[in-house]
Amino acid sequence: MPDVKITDKILKEALVDRILLRTDGSRVDENFYYFAGVSKASELSALLVLRKGKKPLVIACDVDYGNLEGVKGIDAVKFSTHEDLEYLLKSHLGGRVGINYSYYTLAGYKRLRKFAKKIADVSGFLEKAREVKTGGEIRKIKNACKVTE
C-alpha cells in the first residue's frame, strides 16, 4: 500500500504541488508501480498523480481500469476518450508539477506542457525515497526470500 508520508516528503523537498508519473505496457516506469502500490504484472498503461495528504490517483483507460479493482490505498478514475483524459489532467494538475525526466520523451513533455506550465525534474527525489526500505517492504523482501528458498 502506498505511503502518503513518503509522497508528502518528496513533494515538500522537490518544491512541487503534484507529481505525475506514467507507464505504458512497453515502457515501464518502476516509480509508477512503487508509488501506486500496484503489481507490475498488471502491465498498465496509465497515469499516476501524487498529491499532498491524499491517496495516489491512478488515471486509466476503460480497459486498464478493471485491473485496479480491489487495489487498496489508491483512488482510481477512468477515461474513455481523449477529451475525458484532458479534462482529468486539467482537473488534477495544477501549480508546479514534478515528473520523472528520465522516463518522458520530448513529445510527451511537449504534450504535458498543455496541462502544466511549470514542470520540474523529481527523478532524483523519487530514487532517493526508494533507497530506504520501510518495515513493510523489508517484511515483503524476507517473505520473498523464504518463498524462493
XYZ file of N, CA, C and O in Angstrom:
596
model
N 0.846 -1.181 0.000
C 0.000 0.000 0.000
C 0.894 1.248 0.000
O 1.867 1.313 0.733
N 0.603 2.209 -0.822
C 1.427 3.423 -0.917
C 1.489 4.190 0.412
O 0.535 4.190 1.181
N 2.606 4.831 0.660
C 2.803 5.598 1.888
C 2.670 7.092 1.595
O 3.533 7.675 0.944
N 1.591 7.698 2.090
C 1.312 9.118 1.851
C 2.404 9.993 2.462
O 2.756 11.036 1.908
N 2.991 9.573 3.579
C 4.042 10.364 4.229
C 5.269 10.510 3.327
O 5.877 11.569 3.265
N 5.619 9.423 2.643
C 6.763 9.480 1.728
C 6.465 10.440 0.588
O 7.296 11.272 0.222
N 5.263 10.345 0.043
C 4.860 11.245 -1.042
C 4.914 12.696 -0.580
O 5.457 13.556 -1.276
N 4.357 12.985 0.590
C 4.346 14.355 1.108
C 5.764 14.886 1.289
O 6.047 16.046 0.987
N 6.666 14.025 1.744
C 8.062 14.431 1.937
C 8.714 14.795 0.597
O 9.404 15.804 0.484
N 8.466 13.983 -0.417
C 9.032 14.253 -1.740
C 8.486 15.564 -2.296
O 9.237 16.394 -2.829
N 7.166 15.763 -2.189
C 6.551 16.996 -2.691
C 7.181 18.217 -2.031
O 7.486 19.209 -2.696
N 7.393 18.129 -0.732
C 7.969 19.254 0.013
C 9.421 19.506 -0.395
O 9.804 20.640 -0.681
N 10.219 18.442 -0.434
C 11.642 18.589 -0.771
C 11.849 19.058 -2.214
O 12.757 19.823 -2.499
N 11.005 18.579 -3.117
C 11.160 18.905 -4.538
C 10.497 20.232 -4.905
O 10.624 20.683 -6.041
N 9.777 20.817 -3.949
C 9.079 22.096 -4.158
C 8.085 22.011 -5.324
O 8.048 22.879 -6.198
N 7.299 20.931 -5.328
C 6.264 20.761 -6.348
C 4.911 20.538 -5.666
O 4.846 20.129 -4.511
N 3.843 20.817 -6.410
C 2.486 20.644 -5.888
C 1.921 19.263 -6.192
O 1.069 18.759 -5.469
N 2.358 18.680 -7.284
C 1.905 17.365 -7.733
C 3.080 16.662 -8.407
O 3.997 17.298 -8.898
N 2.989 15.331 -8.439
C 3.942 14.553 -9.224
C 3.116 13.714 -10.182
O 2.131 13.076 -9.778
N 3.490 13.732 -11.446
C 2.801 12.947 -12.466
C 3.755 11.879 -12.988
O 4.821 12.190 -13.509
N 3.361 10.633 -12.805
C 4.136 9.506 -13.318
C 3.271 8.777 -14.331
O 2.046 8.815 -14.240
N 3.919 8.144 -15.292
C 3.154 7.414 -16.292
C 3.884 6.137 -16.651
O 5.102 6.023 -16.458
N 3.113 5.209 -17.136
C 3.698 3.973 -17.620
C 2.816 3.458 -18.743
O 1.623 3.746 -18.784
N 3.415 2.780 -19.674
C 2.620 2.086 -20.678
C 3.253 0.717 -20.851
O 4.421 0.541 -20.590
N 2.487 -0.226 -21.249
C 2.938 -1.611 -21.302
C 4.330 -1.823 -21.840
O 5.079 -2.652 -21.347
N 4.747 -1.038 -22.828
C 6.049 -1.234 -23.448
C 7.166 -0.479 -22.740
O 8.326 -0.830 -22.880
N 6.831 0.536 -21.998
C 7.845 1.361 -21.331
C 7.471 1.496 -19.862
O 6.565 2.242 -19.507
N 8.150 0.760 -19.009
C 7.785 0.657 -17.601
C 8.567 1.662 -16.761
O 9.790 1.703 -16.805
N 7.837 2.480 -16.003
C 8.464 3.357 -15.022
C 8.269 2.689 -13.659
O 7.153 2.624 -13.137
N 9.351 2.175 -13.104
C 9.296 1.473 -11.815
C 8.651 2.338 -10.738
O 7.979 1.830 -9.842
N 8.871 3.644 -10.810
C 8.303 4.548 -9.806
C 6.776 4.524 -9.828
O 6.145 4.641 -8.787
N 6.196 4.384 -11.003
C 4.737 4.308 -11.109
C 4.215 3.175 -10.232
O 3.336 3.364 -9.400
N 4.753 1.989 -10.425
C 4.269 0.820 -9.693
C 4.577 0.918 -8.202
O 3.768 0.531 -7.365
N 5.730 1.444 -7.868
C 6.108 1.597 -6.461
C 5.142 2.535 -5.737
O 4.614 2.201 -4.678
N 4.913 3.708 -6.292
C 4.085 4.700 -5.614
C 2.586 4.425 -5.735
O 1.802 4.903 -4.927
N 2.186 3.637 -6.716
C 0.772 3.253 -6.835
C 0.474 2.035 -5.973
O -0.674 1.793 -5.616
N 1.515 1.280 -5.640
C 1.300 0.066 -4.864
C 0.621 -1.014 -5.686
O -0.112 -1.853 -5.164
N 0.882 -0.996 -6.985
C 0.256 -1.928 -7.916
C 1.336 -2.878 -8.441
O 2.469 -2.463 -8.679
N 0.982 -4.125 -8.645
C 1.919 -5.105 -9.174
C 2.264 -4.803 -10.625
O 1.388 -4.452 -11.416
N 3.531 -4.988 -10.977
C 3.947 -4.799 -12.369
C 3.314 -5.844 -13.284
O 3.218 -5.641 -14.478
N 2.848 -6.929 -12.707
C 2.205 -7.969 -13.505
C 0.934 -7.457 -14.180
O 0.491 -8.010 -15.178
N 0.378 -6.375 -13.645
C -0.846 -5.819 -14.234
C -0.587 -5.135 -15.576
O -1.518 -4.925 -16.343
N 0.665 -4.773 -15.847
C 1.067 -4.160 -17.121
C 0.112 -3.052 -17.564
O -0.468 -3.089 -18.644
N -0.034 -2.065 -16.729
C -0.940 -0.959 -17.004
C -0.368 0.036 -17.998
O 0.841 0.193 -18.109
N -1.251 0.719 -18.660
C -0.934 1.935 -19.396
C -1.778 2.993 -18.709
O -3.001 3.040 -18.916
N -1.153 3.779 -17.852
C -1.921 4.693 -17.015
C -1.052 5.842 -16.533
O 0.163 5.864 -16.733
N -1.698 6.797 -15.875
C -1.029 7.940 -15.263
C -1.251 7.871 -13.762
O -2.285 7.386 -13.300
N -0.301 8.375 -13.004
C -0.398 8.408 -11.550
C -0.134 9.822 -11.084
O 0.895 10.408 -11.431
N -1.055 10.371 -10.311
C -0.886 11.710 -9.752
C -0.676 11.561 -8.250
O -1.522 11.005 -7.541
N 0.463 12.046 -7.782
C 0.748 12.059 -6.347
C 0.420 13.443 -5.819
O 0.899 14.437 -6.368
N -0.405 13.471 -4.753
C -0.918 14.735 -4.212
C -0.670 14.778 -2.717
O -0.681 13.743 -2.057
N -0.482 15.955 -2.184
C -0.186 16.116 -0.768
C -1.366 15.668 0.101
O -2.495 16.097 -0.103
N -1.071 14.793 1.045
C -2.051 14.357 2.022
C -3.170 13.493 1.489
O -4.139 13.235 2.180
N -3.038 13.021 0.255
C -4.092 12.206 -0.350
C -3.514 10.911 -0.902
O -2.317 10.809 -1.164
N -4.415 9.962 -1.102
C -4.016 8.716 -1.751
C -3.562 9.016 -3.177
O -4.042 9.958 -3.796
N -2.684 8.174 -3.716
C -2.314 8.322 -5.119
C -3.546 8.169 -6.008
O -4.439 7.373 -5.709
N -3.581 8.927 -7.084
C -4.684 8.868 -8.037
C -4.187 8.229 -9.322
O -3.262 8.741 -9.951
N -4.801 7.118 -9.714
C -4.455 6.451 -10.960
C -5.526 6.803 -11.986
O -6.714 6.640 -11.728
N -5.078 7.304 -13.123
C -5.968 7.644 -14.233
C -5.714 6.602 -15.319
O -4.620 6.525 -15.866
N -6.746 5.797 -15.593
C -6.577 4.686 -16.535
C -7.714 4.647 -17.543
O -8.823 5.095 -17.259
N -7.420 4.081 -18.700
C -8.464 3.898 -19.715
C -9.416 2.802 -19.241
O -9.129 2.074 -18.288
N -10.541 2.678 -19.926
C -11.555 1.688 -19.563
C -10.975 0.286 -19.379
O -11.295 -0.416 -18.424
N -10.124 -0.126 -20.293
C -9.575 -1.476 -20.269
C -8.707 -1.697 -19.032
O -8.856 -2.694 -18.323
N -7.801 -0.779 -18.760
C -6.879 -0.942 -17.628
C -7.547 -0.664 -16.284
O -7.077 -1.129 -15.251
N -8.611 0.082 -16.282
C -9.309 0.403 -15.038
C -9.743 -0.871 -14.311
O -9.661 -0.959 -13.096
N -10.153 -1.871 -15.061
C -10.580 -3.138 -14.459
C -9.474 -3.816 -13.662
O -9.741 -4.517 -12.684
N -8.212 -3.598 -14.046
C -7.081 -4.183 -13.317
C -6.841 -3.513 -11.967
O -6.044 -3.994 -11.168
N -7.507 -2.389 -11.726
C -7.292 -1.641 -10.483
C -8.330 -1.960 -9.418
O -8.198 -1.531 -8.281
N -9.367 -2.703 -9.798
C -10.402 -3.043 -8.831
C -9.804 -3.874 -7.705
O -9.054 -4.810 -7.933
N -10.099 -3.484 -6.501
C -9.602 -4.207 -5.337
C -8.248 -3.741 -4.835
O -7.775 -4.220 -3.807
N -7.595 -2.821 -5.536
C -6.301 -2.309 -5.069
C -6.569 -1.309 -3.947
O -7.296 -0.340 -4.128
N -5.998 -1.575 -2.804
C -6.222 -0.714 -1.635
C -5.227 0.442 -1.628
O -4.121 0.324 -2.115
N -5.654 1.563 -1.084
C -4.747 2.681 -0.885
C -4.613 3.638 -2.052
O -3.741 4.501 -2.022
N -5.423 3.454 -3.089
C -5.375 4.378 -4.224
C -6.784 4.857 -4.553
O -7.771 4.217 -4.197
N -6.853 5.986 -5.220
C -8.078 6.431 -5.869
C -7.863 6.143 -7.352
O -6.755 6.306 -7.859
N -8.901 5.711 -8.035
C -8.766 5.422 -9.455
C -9.940 6.020 -10.218
O -11.072 5.975 -9.749
N -9.632 6.607 -11.360
C -10.660 7.127 -12.259
C -10.349 6.611 -13.654
O -9.208 6.318 -13.979
N -11.409 6.495 -14.453
C -11.188 6.005 -15.817
C -11.604 7.058 -16.825
O -12.386 7.951 -16.531
N -11.037 6.913 -18.003
C -11.416 7.790 -19.105
C -11.720 6.917 -20.319
O -11.184 5.815 -20.450
N -12.598 7.422 -21.151
C -12.977 6.691 -22.360
C -12.477 7.371 -23.626
O -12.192 6.720 -24.620
N -12.388 8.702 -23.571
C -11.998 9.456 -24.760
C -10.810 10.353 -24.442
O -10.481 10.596 -23.273
N -10.206 10.863 -25.485
C -9.098 11.809 -25.329
C -9.576 13.057 -24.574
O -8.844 13.606 -23.742
N -10.807 13.474 -24.842
C -11.372 14.643 -24.161
C -11.523 14.377 -22.668
O -11.270 15.258 -21.844
N -11.942 13.149 -22.301
C -12.046 12.771 -20.882
C -10.685 12.878 -20.209
O -10.561 13.408 -19.101
N -9.665 12.364 -20.885
C -8.310 12.390 -20.330
C -7.849 13.831 -20.134
O -7.302 14.172 -19.076
N -8.063 14.673 -21.119
C -7.660 16.076 -20.993
C -8.378 16.745 -19.821
O -7.760 17.496 -19.071
N -9.661 16.478 -19.660
C -10.425 17.043 -18.546
C -9.832 16.590 -17.206
O -9.648 17.404 -16.296
N -9.522 15.306 -17.092
C -8.958 14.788 -15.844
C -7.594 15.414 -15.543
O -7.303 15.762 -14.403
N -6.757 15.560 -16.564
C -5.451 16.177 -16.353
C -5.588 17.634 -15.931
O -4.901 18.087 -15.011
N -6.473 18.363 -16.586
C -6.698 19.767 -16.206
C -7.223 19.861 -14.776
O -6.867 20.774 -14.029
N -8.050 18.904 -14.382
C -8.660 18.906 -13.051
C -7.663 18.561 -11.948
O -7.780 19.058 -10.831
N -6.709 17.687 -12.248
C -5.840 17.164 -11.194
C -4.407 17.679 -11.221
O -3.629 17.365 -10.333
N -4.073 18.444 -12.245
C -2.735 19.025 -12.283
C -2.868 20.524 -12.082
O -3.717 21.155 -12.690
N -2.045 21.051 -11.250
C -2.053 22.485 -11.028
C -0.764 22.890 -10.351
O -0.079 22.075 -9.751
N -0.425 24.143 -10.456
C 0.812 24.612 -9.842
C 2.025 24.002 -10.519
O 2.061 23.771 -11.725
N 3.003 23.689 -9.735
C 4.257 23.129 -10.239
C 4.174 21.599 -10.208
O 3.940 21.008 -9.160
N 4.387 20.970 -11.355
C 4.242 19.524 -11.493
C 5.612 18.876 -11.646
O 6.411 19.280 -12.493
N 5.869 17.874 -10.833
C 7.111 17.127 -10.919
C 6.929 15.894 -11.785
O 5.885 15.235 -11.719
N 7.929 15.596 -12.611
C 7.902 14.395 -13.444
C 9.255 13.695 -13.373
O 10.257 14.283 -12.959
N 9.255 12.451 -13.779
C 10.484 11.671 -13.886
C 11.074 11.948 -15.270
O 10.686 11.328 -16.247
N 11.986 12.913 -15.344
C 12.563 13.317 -16.640
C 13.170 12.138 -17.392
O 13.153 12.111 -18.611
N 13.736 11.194 -16.656
C 14.409 10.080 -17.335
C 13.417 9.164 -18.040
O 13.819 8.325 -18.832
N 12.146 9.331 -17.790
C 11.133 8.494 -18.426
C 10.449 9.181 -19.606
O 10.088 8.548 -20.575
N 10.264 10.487 -19.520
C 9.497 11.218 -20.533
C 10.277 11.414 -21.815
O 11.464 11.718 -21.801
N 9.576 11.266 -22.920
C 10.157 11.602 -24.223
C 9.919 13.099 -24.444
O 9.108 13.720 -23.746
N 10.584 13.665 -25.422
C 10.383 15.073 -25.743
C 8.934 15.321 -26.162
O 8.311 16.295 -25.748
N 8.379 14.421 -26.959
C 6.990 14.576 -27.399
C 6.027 14.526 -26.205
O 5.082 15.318 -26.124
N 6.274 13.618 -25.268
C 5.433 13.518 -24.076
C 5.528 14.763 -23.219
O 4.526 15.248 -22.673
N 6.737 15.289 -23.111
C 6.951 16.524 -22.351
C 6.180 17.683 -22.992
O 5.525 18.468 -22.304
N 6.235 17.779 -24.313
C 5.527 18.864 -25.014
C 4.012 18.747 -24.829
O 3.334 19.755 -24.648
N 3.491 17.514 -24.858
C 2.051 17.325 -24.621
C 1.677 17.732 -23.198
O 0.636 18.335 -22.969
N 2.531 17.397 -22.254
C 2.271 17.728 -20.848
C 2.224 19.236 -20.618
O 1.469 19.717 -19.764
N 2.980 19.979 -21.394
C 3.013 21.446 -21.248
C 1.640 22.083 -21.457
O 1.394 23.191 -21.013
N 0.726 21.385 -22.113
C -0.635 21.893 -22.293
C -1.382 21.942 -20.957
O -2.295 22.730 -20.790
N -0.988 21.092 -20.020
C -1.707 20.960 -18.757
C -0.934 21.481 -17.557
O -1.519 21.733 -16.516
N 0.359 21.600 -17.701
C 1.205 22.051 -16.598
C 2.234 23.036 -17.132
O 3.111 22.657 -17.903
N 2.121 24.263 -16.737
C 3.047 25.297 -17.243
C 4.404 25.240 -16.548
O 5.425 25.574 -17.129
N 4.387 24.802 -15.279
C 5.641 24.704 -14.521
C 5.925 23.229 -14.272
O 5.162 22.542 -13.602
N 7.038 22.753 -14.821
C 7.409 21.344 -14.713
C 8.818 21.254 -14.130
O 9.707 22.004 -14.522
N 8.987 20.316 -13.205
C 10.296 20.137 -12.571
C 10.686 18.659 -12.612
O 9.825 17.777 -12.588
N 11.980 18.407 -12.637
C 12.507 17.044 -12.609
C 12.567 16.557 -11.165
O 13.252 17.154 -10.340
N 11.846 15.489 -10.846
C 11.864 14.940 -9.493
C 12.473 13.534 -9.469
O 12.367 12.840 -8.463
N 13.105 13.129 -10.551
C 13.625 11.768 -10.635
C 14.601 11.449 -9.501
O 14.556 10.355 -8.938
N 15.455 12.383 -9.149
C 16.398 12.155 -8.051
C 15.698 11.991 -6.705
O 16.103 11.170 -5.876
N 14.636 12.743 -6.478
C 13.875 12.641 -5.236
C 13.158 11.294 -5.145
O 13.077 10.687 -4.082
N 12.643 10.820 -6.277
C 11.957 9.526 -6.307
C 12.956 8.410 -6.010
O 12.686 7.499 -5.229
N 14.109 8.498 -6.638
C 15.156 7.498 -6.445
C 15.595 7.443 -4.990
O 15.718 6.366 -4.390
N 15.813 8.606 -4.406
C 16.258 8.695 -3.009
C 15.220 8.098 -2.066
O 15.561 7.376 -1.131
N 13.949 8.371 -2.316
C 12.890 7.863 -1.450
C 12.812 6.341 -1.497
O 12.470 5.699 -0.500
N 13.135 5.759 -2.632
C 13.049 4.307 -2.780
C 14.273 3.588 -2.249
O 14.256 2.370 -2.065
N 15.361 4.304 -1.952
C 16.577 3.669 -1.449
C 16.380 3.050 -0.075
O 16.864 1.963 0.194
N 15.698 3.748 0.815
C 15.496 3.286 2.188
C 14.189 2.508 2.245
O 13.142 3.015 1.848
N 14.254 1.285 2.724
C 13.084 0.416 2.768
C 12.321 0.594 4.080
O 12.918 0.724 5.146
N 10.995 0.585 3.961
C 10.129 0.666 5.144
C 10.046 -0.720 5.779
O 10.456 -1.727 5.175
N 9.490 -0.789 6.987
C 9.317 -2.068 7.662
C 8.490 -3.037 6.833
O 8.802 -4.236 6.751
N 7.441 -2.526 6.203
C 6.597 -3.373 5.363
C 7.347 -3.922 4.168
O 7.170 -5.085 3.780
N 8.190 -3.094 3.569
C 8.973 -3.546 2.417
C 9.977 -4.620 2.838
O 10.175 -5.608 2.125
N 10.580 -4.428 3.998
C 11.549 -5.415 4.496
C 10.858 -6.750 4.755
O 11.387 -7.813 4.398
N 9.646 -6.716 5.320
C 8.889 -7.955 5.543
C 8.581 -8.653 4.220
O 8.709 -9.876 4.104
N 8.214 -7.887 3.205
C 7.915 -8.480 1.891
C 9.165 -9.111 1.287
O 9.109 -10.187 0.695
N 10.306 -8.445 1.435
C 11.570 -8.979 0.903
C 11.924 -10.286 1.613
O 12.298 -11.275 0.974
N 11.790 -10.300 2.948
C 12.086 -11.516 3.710
C 11.160 -12.648 3.289
O 11.592 -13.794 3.122
N 9.882 -12.335 3.113
C 8.921 -13.366 2.696
C 9.260 -13.893 1.308
O 9.202 -15.100 1.057
N 9.640 -12.993 0.397
C 10.010 -13.421 -0.956
C 11.227 -14.344 -0.914
O 11.290 -15.339 -1.660
N 12.175 -14.030 -0.042
C 13.367 -14.887 0.092
C 12.983 -16.278 0.604
O 13.486 -17.295 0.105
N 12.075 -16.333 1.585
C 11.617 -17.633 2.116
C 10.922 -18.446 1.028
O 11.168 -19.640 0.892
N 10.063 -17.795 0.258
C 9.338 -18.483 -0.811
C 10.320 -19.004 -1.850
O 10.200 -20.132 -2.340
N 11.324 -18.189 -2.180
C 12.332 -18.576 -3.179
C 13.149 -19.771 -2.708
O 13.451 -20.676 -3.482
N 13.501 -19.765 -1.412
C 14.291 -20.892 -0.871
C 13.491 -22.177 -0.939
O 13.940 -23.250 -1.169
